[in-house]
């Protein structure tokens, strides 16, 4: 009984310690963000690895998600004789929700896990401590450029996701099912606003970028320096980042569009 | 060399994202209309356009022949002035044709239907439809029905 209680206490303390370490790491990262201005090449490298190399999965997913939205929207809305509204549905769903959220989830799986594994391996192979020996701050040299790379890449990817998704919806509903193209665009233009929808979607994706980057780097940086520890950290990074993104999405939607 | 390639890719990535942003804000939210099909403009005034929107279809015998370009309120007559952009190839619309606002289906989009007249003269760019029929507003129709019941 006592040992059960102790195990519970131990779990809570470990969990809280993890959260505390994460918060402190986050604050240190935010404080040294200026390194991106002084060493832009480091950041550009990360934007390439995280953003450009994720383009394929983002574009292909966006195209198919947009096409499915167009098709399902048509099936449902045509029952009510409002098939022309399918453009509105596709655009609002993508710009407000799916663009930022699915991009963040895909990014967490494709790039976030890679980040965790990379940083975790650096820890396991003592590269981080050797840097410290050479008087290089590994947080500033390794973590901050990666964090900045995520912050830049995710909103750009989310924008591309929404645009490609809308084109996918257009291809299906106008090209395949045969809705009038003018009605598709004009209804969409009447319903979507730059400030309320597109800008809020962008803000969402910035918030998700912070979450995914932070979780990925924290899990990697604090990984147990064994092969098992790194693989565990990689899994946890994707799981935690995805769950936090989905939870935050509900909160942000309630705040922005409620 | 390697670094150069990376930078080119990142530059391309940013350009694509900016293009996507431009596409979203211009084409999707209609901040500015980019493309316009060639055609000629004629106008029509209506007492009430109800749910008619810009870029709605203009049909003749059920075939799309153009789009609604602008809808403005005439400050003098307090009527809606609708400018239509008719495709170039439909240049033989009789001058005494009638423009009416219809609804496709029960809940569908509103469009302008043109019922052709018999005159030999055709509508020229800048002309105006002499005869128009406003949109049917359901509430008004019900109101008329109820008041006629009372009589």
PDB file of N, CA and C in Angstrom, chain A residues 65-124:
ATOM      1  N   UNK A  65      -6.909  15.236 -49.555  1.00  0.00           N
ATOM      2  CA  UNK A  65      -7.896  15.683 -48.558  1.00  0.00           C
ATOM      3  C   UNK A  65      -8.856  16.678 -49.200  1.00  0.00           C
ATOM      4  N   UNK A  66      -8.323  17.598 -50.013  1.00  0.00           N
ATOM      5  CA  UNK A  66      -9.188  18.547 -50.701  1.00  0.00           C
ATOM      6  C   UNK A  66     -10.159  17.842 -51.627  1.00  0.00           C
ATOM      7  N   UNK A  67      -9.669  16.812 -52.341  1.00  0.00           N
ATOM      8  CA  UNK A  67     -10.528  16.094 -53.271  1.00  0.00           C
ATOM      9  C   UNK A  67     -11.642  15.361 -52.528  1.00  0.00           C
ATOM     10  N   UNK A  68     -11.289  14.739 -51.413  1.00  0.00           N
ATOM     11  CA  UNK A  68     -12.297  14.028 -50.627  1.00  0.00           C
ATOM     12  C   UNK A  68     -13.326  15.010 -50.085  1.00  0.00           C
ATOM     13  N   UNK A  69     -12.851  16.157 -49.591  1.00  0.00           N
ATOM     14  CA  UNK A  69     -13.781  17.171 -49.081  1.00  0.00           C
ATOM     15  C   UNK A  69     -14.744  17.607 -50.176  1.00  0.00           C
ATOM     16  N   UNK A  70     -14.210  17.808 -51.386  1.00  0.00           N
ATOM     17  CA  UNK A  70     -15.058  18.230 -52.485  1.00  0.00           C
ATOM     18  C   UNK A  70     -16.129  17.200 -52.795  1.00  0.00           C
ATOM     19  N   UNK A  71     -15.716  15.939 -52.794  1.00  0.00           N
ATOM     20  CA  UNK A  71     -16.641  14.865 -53.148  1.00  0.00           C
ATOM     21  C   UNK A  71     -17.714  14.691 -52.073  1.00  0.00           C
ATOM     22  N   UNK A  72     -17.259  14.590 -50.818  1.00  0.00           N
ATOM     23  CA  UNK A  72     -18.218  14.404 -49.735  1.00  0.00           C
ATOM     24  C   UNK A  72     -19.131  15.616 -49.603  1.00  0.00           C
ATOM     25  N   UNK A  73     -18.557  16.803 -49.744  1.00  0.00           N
ATOM     26  CA  UNK A  73     -19.363  18.014 -49.667  1.00  0.00           C
ATOM     27  C   UNK A  73     -20.435  17.999 -50.735  1.00  0.00           C
ATOM     28  N   UNK A  74     -20.050  17.553 -51.931  1.00  0.00           N
ATOM     29  CA  UNK A  74     -21.020  17.516 -53.017  1.00  0.00           C
ATOM     30  C   UNK A  74     -22.140  16.531 -52.701  1.00  0.00           C
ATOM     31  N   UNK A  75     -21.783  15.320 -52.247  1.00  0.00           N
ATOM     32  CA  UNK A  75     -22.804  14.317 -51.939  1.00  0.00           C
ATOM     33  C   UNK A  75     -23.799  14.850 -50.920  1.00  0.00           C
ATOM     34  N   UNK A  76     -23.262  15.485 -49.860  1.00  0.00           N
ATOM     35  CA  UNK A  76     -24.152  15.941 -48.787  1.00  0.00           C
ATOM     36  C   UNK A  76     -24.964  17.142 -49.226  1.00  0.00           C
ATOM     37  N   UNK A  77     -24.290  18.135 -49.810  1.00  0.00           N
ATOM     38  CA  UNK A  77     -24.972  19.389 -50.100  1.00  0.00           C
ATOM     39  C   UNK A  77     -25.947  19.266 -51.268  1.00  0.00           C
ATOM     40  N   UNK A  78     -25.671  18.339 -52.208  1.00  0.00           N
ATOM     41  CA  UNK A  78     -26.560  18.250 -53.370  1.00  0.00           C
ATOM     42  C   UNK A  78     -27.937  17.735 -52.960  1.00  0.00           C
ATOM     43  N   UNK A  79     -28.016  17.035 -51.819  1.00  0.00           N
ATOM     44  CA  UNK A  79     -29.333  16.621 -51.318  1.00  0.00           C
ATOM     45  C   UNK A  79     -30.203  17.831 -51.025  1.00  0.00           C
ATOM     46  N   UNK A  80     -29.583  18.927 -50.662  1.00  0.00           N
ATOM     47  CA  UNK A  80     -30.333  20.130 -50.316  1.00  0.00           C
ATOM     48  C   UNK A  80     -30.366  21.127 -51.457  1.00  0.00           C
ATOM     49  N   UNK A  81     -29.887  20.717 -52.614  1.00  0.00           N
ATOM     50  CA  UNK A  81     -29.850  21.619 -53.760  1.00  0.00           C
ATOM     51  C   UNK A  81     -28.888  22.763 -53.566  1.00  0.00           C
ATOM     52  N   UNK A  82     -27.907  22.581 -52.688  1.00  0.00           N
ATOM     53  CA  UNK A  82     -26.963  23.664 -52.408  1.00  0.00           C
ATOM     54  C   UNK A  82     -25.552  23.244 -52.785  1.00  0.00           C
ATOM     55  N   UNK A  83     -25.441  22.480 -53.871  1.00  0.00           N
ATOM     56  CA  UNK A  83     -24.138  21.937 -54.233  1.00  0.00           C
ATOM     57  C   UNK A  83     -23.111  23.029 -54.519  1.00  0.00           C
ATOM     58  N   UNK A  84     -23.605  24.232 -54.899  1.00  0.00           N
ATOM     59  CA  UNK A  84     -22.654  25.321 -55.186  1.00  0.00           C
ATOM     60  C   UNK A  84     -21.900  25.755 -53.945  1.00  0.00           C
ATOM     61  N   UNK A  85     -22.452  25.423 -52.775  1.00  0.00           N
ATOM     62  CA  UNK A  85     -21.795  25.840 -51.533  1.00  0.00           C
ATOM     63  C   UNK A  85     -20.591  24.977 -51.195  1.00  0.00           C
ATOM     64  N   UNK A  86     -20.317  23.989 -52.038  1.00  0.00           N
ATOM     65  CA  UNK A  86     -19.229  23.074 -51.710  1.00  0.00           C
ATOM     66  C   UNK A  86     -17.891  23.822 -51.630  1.00  0.00           C
ATOM     67  N   UNK A  87     -17.751  24.878 -52.429  1.00  0.00           N
ATOM     68  CA  UNK A  87     -16.524  25.676 -52.371  1.00  0.00           C
ATOM     69  C   UNK A  87     -16.329  26.309 -51.009  1.00  0.00           C
ATOM     70  N   UNK A  88     -17.407  26.835 -50.464  1.00  0.00           N
ATOM     71  CA  UNK A  88     -17.346  27.449 -49.135  1.00  0.00           C
ATOM     72  C   UNK A  88     -16.908  26.423 -48.113  1.00  0.00           C
ATOM     73  N   UNK A  89     -17.534  25.238 -48.204  1.00  0.00           N
ATOM     74  CA  UNK A  89     -17.229  24.208 -47.215  1.00  0.00           C
ATOM     75  C   UNK A  89     -15.763  23.790 -47.296  1.00  0.00           C
ATOM     76  N   UNK A  90     -15.299  23.539 -48.520  1.00  0.00           N
ATOM     77  CA  UNK A  90     -13.914  23.109 -48.694  1.00  0.00           C
ATOM     78  C   UNK A  90     -12.968  24.184 -48.180  1.00  0.00           C
ATOM     79  N   UNK A  91     -13.200  25.435 -48.559  1.00  0.00           N
ATOM     80  CA  UNK A  91     -12.263  26.507 -48.198  1.00  0.00           C
ATOM     81  C   UNK A  91     -12.235  26.745 -46.700  1.00  0.00           C
ATOM     82  N   UNK A  92     -13.416  26.840 -46.093  1.00  0.00           N
ATOM     83  CA  UNK A  92     -13.428  27.132 -44.655  1.00  0.00           C
ATOM     84  C   UNK A  92     -12.839  25.979 -43.850  1.00  0.00           C
ATOM     85  N   UNK A  93     -13.185  24.753 -44.232  1.00  0.00           N
ATOM     86  CA  UNK A  93     -12.643  23.607 -43.499  1.00  0.00           C
ATOM     87  C   UNK A  93     -11.127  23.588 -43.584  1.00  0.00           C
ATOM     88  N   UNK A  94     -10.609  23.854 -44.778  1.00  0.00           N
ATOM     89  CA  UNK A  94      -9.154  23.790 -44.955  1.00  0.00           C
ATOM     90  C   UNK A  94      -8.456  24.952 -44.277  1.00  0.00           C
ATOM     91  N   UNK A  95      -8.944  26.163 -44.531  1.00  0.00           N
ATOM     92  CA  UNK A  95      -8.221  27.344 -44.037  1.00  0.00           C
ATOM     93  C   UNK A  95      -8.286  27.426 -42.518  1.00  0.00           C
ATOM     94  N   UNK A  96      -9.481  27.097 -41.961  1.00  0.00           N
ATOM     95  CA  UNK A  96      -9.627  27.255 -40.515  1.00  0.00           C
ATOM     96  C   UNK A  96      -9.062  26.082 -39.733  1.00  0.00           C
ATOM     97  N   UNK A  97      -9.325  24.860 -40.213  1.00  0.00           N
ATOM     98  CA  UNK A  97      -8.990  23.706 -39.386  1.00  0.00           C
ATOM     99  C   UNK A  97      -7.936  22.791 -39.989  1.00  0.00           C
ATOM    100  N   UNK A  98      -8.300  22.151 -41.098  1.00  0.00           N
ATOM    101  CA  UNK A  98      -7.452  21.060 -41.577  1.00  0.00           C
ATOM    102  C   UNK A  98      -6.078  21.542 -41.991  1.00  0.00           C
ATOM    103  N   UNK A  99      -6.002  22.721 -42.598  1.00  0.00           N
ATOM    104  CA  UNK A  99      -4.691  23.235 -43.018  1.00  0.00           C
ATOM    105  C   UNK A  99      -3.717  23.248 -41.857  1.00  0.00           C
ATOM    106  N   UNK A 100      -3.994  24.053 -40.820  1.00  0.00           N
ATOM    107  CA  UNK A 100      -3.055  24.097 -39.692  1.00  0.00           C
ATOM    108  C   UNK A 100      -2.913  22.759 -38.958  1.00  0.00           C
ATOM    109  N   UNK A 101      -4.037  22.068 -38.700  1.00  0.00           N
ATOM    110  CA  UNK A 101      -3.961  20.881 -37.841  1.00  0.00           C
ATOM    111  C   UNK A 101      -3.270  19.722 -38.541  1.00  0.00           C
ATOM    112  N   UNK A 102      -3.744  19.386 -39.756  1.00  0.00           N
ATOM    113  CA  UNK A 102      -3.160  18.223 -40.430  1.00  0.00           C
ATOM    114  C   UNK A 102      -1.694  18.492 -40.761  1.00  0.00           C
ATOM    115  N   UNK A 103      -1.375  19.740 -41.129  1.00  0.00           N
ATOM    116  CA  UNK A 103       0.028  20.060 -41.382  1.00  0.00           C
ATOM    117  C   UNK A 103       0.861  19.798 -40.135  1.00  0.00           C
ATOM    118  N   UNK A 104       0.353  20.262 -38.977  1.00  0.00           N
ATOM    119  CA  UNK A 104       1.123  20.067 -37.742  1.00  0.00           C
ATOM    120  C   UNK A 104       1.272  18.581 -37.429  1.00  0.00           C
ATOM    121  N   UNK A 105       0.210  17.801 -37.647  1.00  0.00           N
ATOM    122  CA  UNK A 105       0.288  16.361 -37.350  1.00  0.00           C
ATOM    123  C   UNK A 105       1.275  15.664 -38.288  1.00  0.00           C
ATOM    124  N   UNK A 106       1.159  15.973 -39.581  1.00  0.00           N
ATOM    125  CA  UNK A 106       2.083  15.359 -40.542  1.00  0.00           C
ATOM    126  C   UNK A 106       3.516  15.788 -40.250  1.00  0.00           C
ATOM    127  N   UNK A 107       3.659  17.068 -39.891  1.00  0.00           N
ATOM    128  CA  UNK A 107       4.994  17.590 -39.616  1.00  0.00           C
ATOM    129  C   UNK A 107       5.589  16.907 -38.388  1.00  0.00           C
ATOM    130  N   UNK A 108       4.736  16.701 -37.369  1.00  0.00           N
ATOM    131  CA  UNK A 108       5.225  16.031 -36.161  1.00  0.00           C
ATOM    132  C   UNK A 108       5.716  14.627 -36.505  1.00  0.00           C
ATOM    133  N   UNK A 109       4.994  13.961 -37.419  1.00  0.00           N
ATOM    134  CA  UNK A 109       5.398  12.614 -37.790  1.00  0.00           C
ATOM    135  C   UNK A 109       6.621  12.586 -38.684  1.00  0.00           C
ATOM    136  N   UNK A 110       6.671  13.500 -39.649  1.00  0.00           N
ATOM    137  CA  UNK A 110       7.754  13.464 -40.630  1.00  0.00           C
ATOM    138  C   UNK A 110       9.027  14.134 -40.108  1.00  0.00           C
ATOM    139  N   UNK A 111       8.887  15.359 -39.563  1.00  0.00           N
ATOM    140  CA  UNK A 111      10.071  16.141 -39.226  1.00  0.00           C
ATOM    141  C   UNK A 111      10.322  16.184 -37.716  1.00  0.00           C
ATOM    142  N   UNK A 112       9.244  16.240 -36.929  1.00  0.00           N
ATOM    143  CA  UNK A 112       9.425  16.314 -35.482  1.00  0.00           C
ATOM    144  C   UNK A 112      10.135  15.083 -34.941  1.00  0.00           C
ATOM    145  N   UNK A 113       9.716  13.912 -35.439  1.00  0.00           N
ATOM    146  CA  UNK A 113      10.346  12.679 -34.970  1.00  0.00           C
ATOM    147  C   UNK A 113      11.818  12.647 -35.369  1.00  0.00           C
ATOM    148  N   UNK A 114      12.098  13.160 -36.577  1.00  0.00           N
ATOM    149  CA  UNK A 114      13.487  13.187 -37.040  1.00  0.00           C
ATOM    150  C   UNK A 114      14.328  14.083 -36.138  1.00  0.00           C
ATOM    151  N   UNK A 115      13.736  15.219 -35.745  1.00  0.00           N
ATOM    152  CA  UNK A 115      14.443  16.137 -34.855  1.00  0.00           C
ATOM    153  C   UNK A 115      14.775  15.458 -33.528  1.00  0.00           C
ATOM    154  N   UNK A 116      13.756  14.803 -32.958  1.00  0.00           N
ATOM    155  CA  UNK A 116      13.969  14.140 -31.668  1.00  0.00           C
ATOM    156  C   UNK A 116      15.074  13.091 -31.794  1.00  0.00           C
ATOM    157  N   UNK A 117      14.993  12.281 -32.846  1.00  0.00           N
ATOM    158  CA  UNK A 117      15.984  11.227 -33.025  1.00  0.00           C
ATOM    159  C   UNK A 117      17.379  11.818 -33.188  1.00  0.00           C
ATOM    160  N   UNK A 118      17.463  12.909 -33.965  1.00  0.00           N
ATOM    161  CA  UNK A 118      18.764  13.523 -34.232  1.00  0.00           C
ATOM    162  C   UNK A 118      19.388  14.050 -32.940  1.00  0.00           C
ATOM    163  N   UNK A 119      18.587  14.840 -32.208  1.00  0.00           N
ATOM    164  CA  UNK A 119      19.118  15.437 -30.983  1.00  0.00           C
ATOM    165  C   UNK A 119      19.384  14.349 -29.940  1.00  0.00           C
ATOM    166  N   UNK A 120      18.468  13.357 -29.876  1.00  0.00           N
ATOM    167  CA  UNK A 120      18.661  12.268 -28.923  1.00  0.00           C
ATOM    168  C   UNK A 120      19.934  11.486 -29.215  1.00  0.00           C
ATOM    169  N   UNK A 121      20.200  11.247 -30.499  1.00  0.00           N
ATOM    170  CA  UNK A 121      21.428  10.530 -30.866  1.00  0.00           C
ATOM    171  C   UNK A 121      22.664  11.352 -30.537  1.00  0.00           C
ATOM    172  N   UNK A 122      22.557  12.674 -30.720  1.00  0.00           N
ATOM    173  CA  UNK A 122      23.677  13.537 -30.360  1.00  0.00           C
ATOM    174  C   UNK A 122      23.991  13.388 -28.873  1.00  0.00           C
ATOM    175  N   UNK A 123      22.912  13.275 -28.088  1.00  0.00           N
ATOM    176  CA  UNK A 123      23.110  13.094 -26.640  1.00  0.00           C
ATOM    177  C   UNK A 123      23.727  11.727 -26.385  1.00  0.00           C
ATOM    178  N   UNK A 124      23.168  10.681 -27.055  1.00  0.00           N
ATOM    179  CA  UNK A 124      23.632   9.317 -26.798  1.00  0.00           C
ATOM    180  C   UNK A 124      25.084   9.136 -27.213  1.00  0.00           C
TER     181      UNK A 124
END
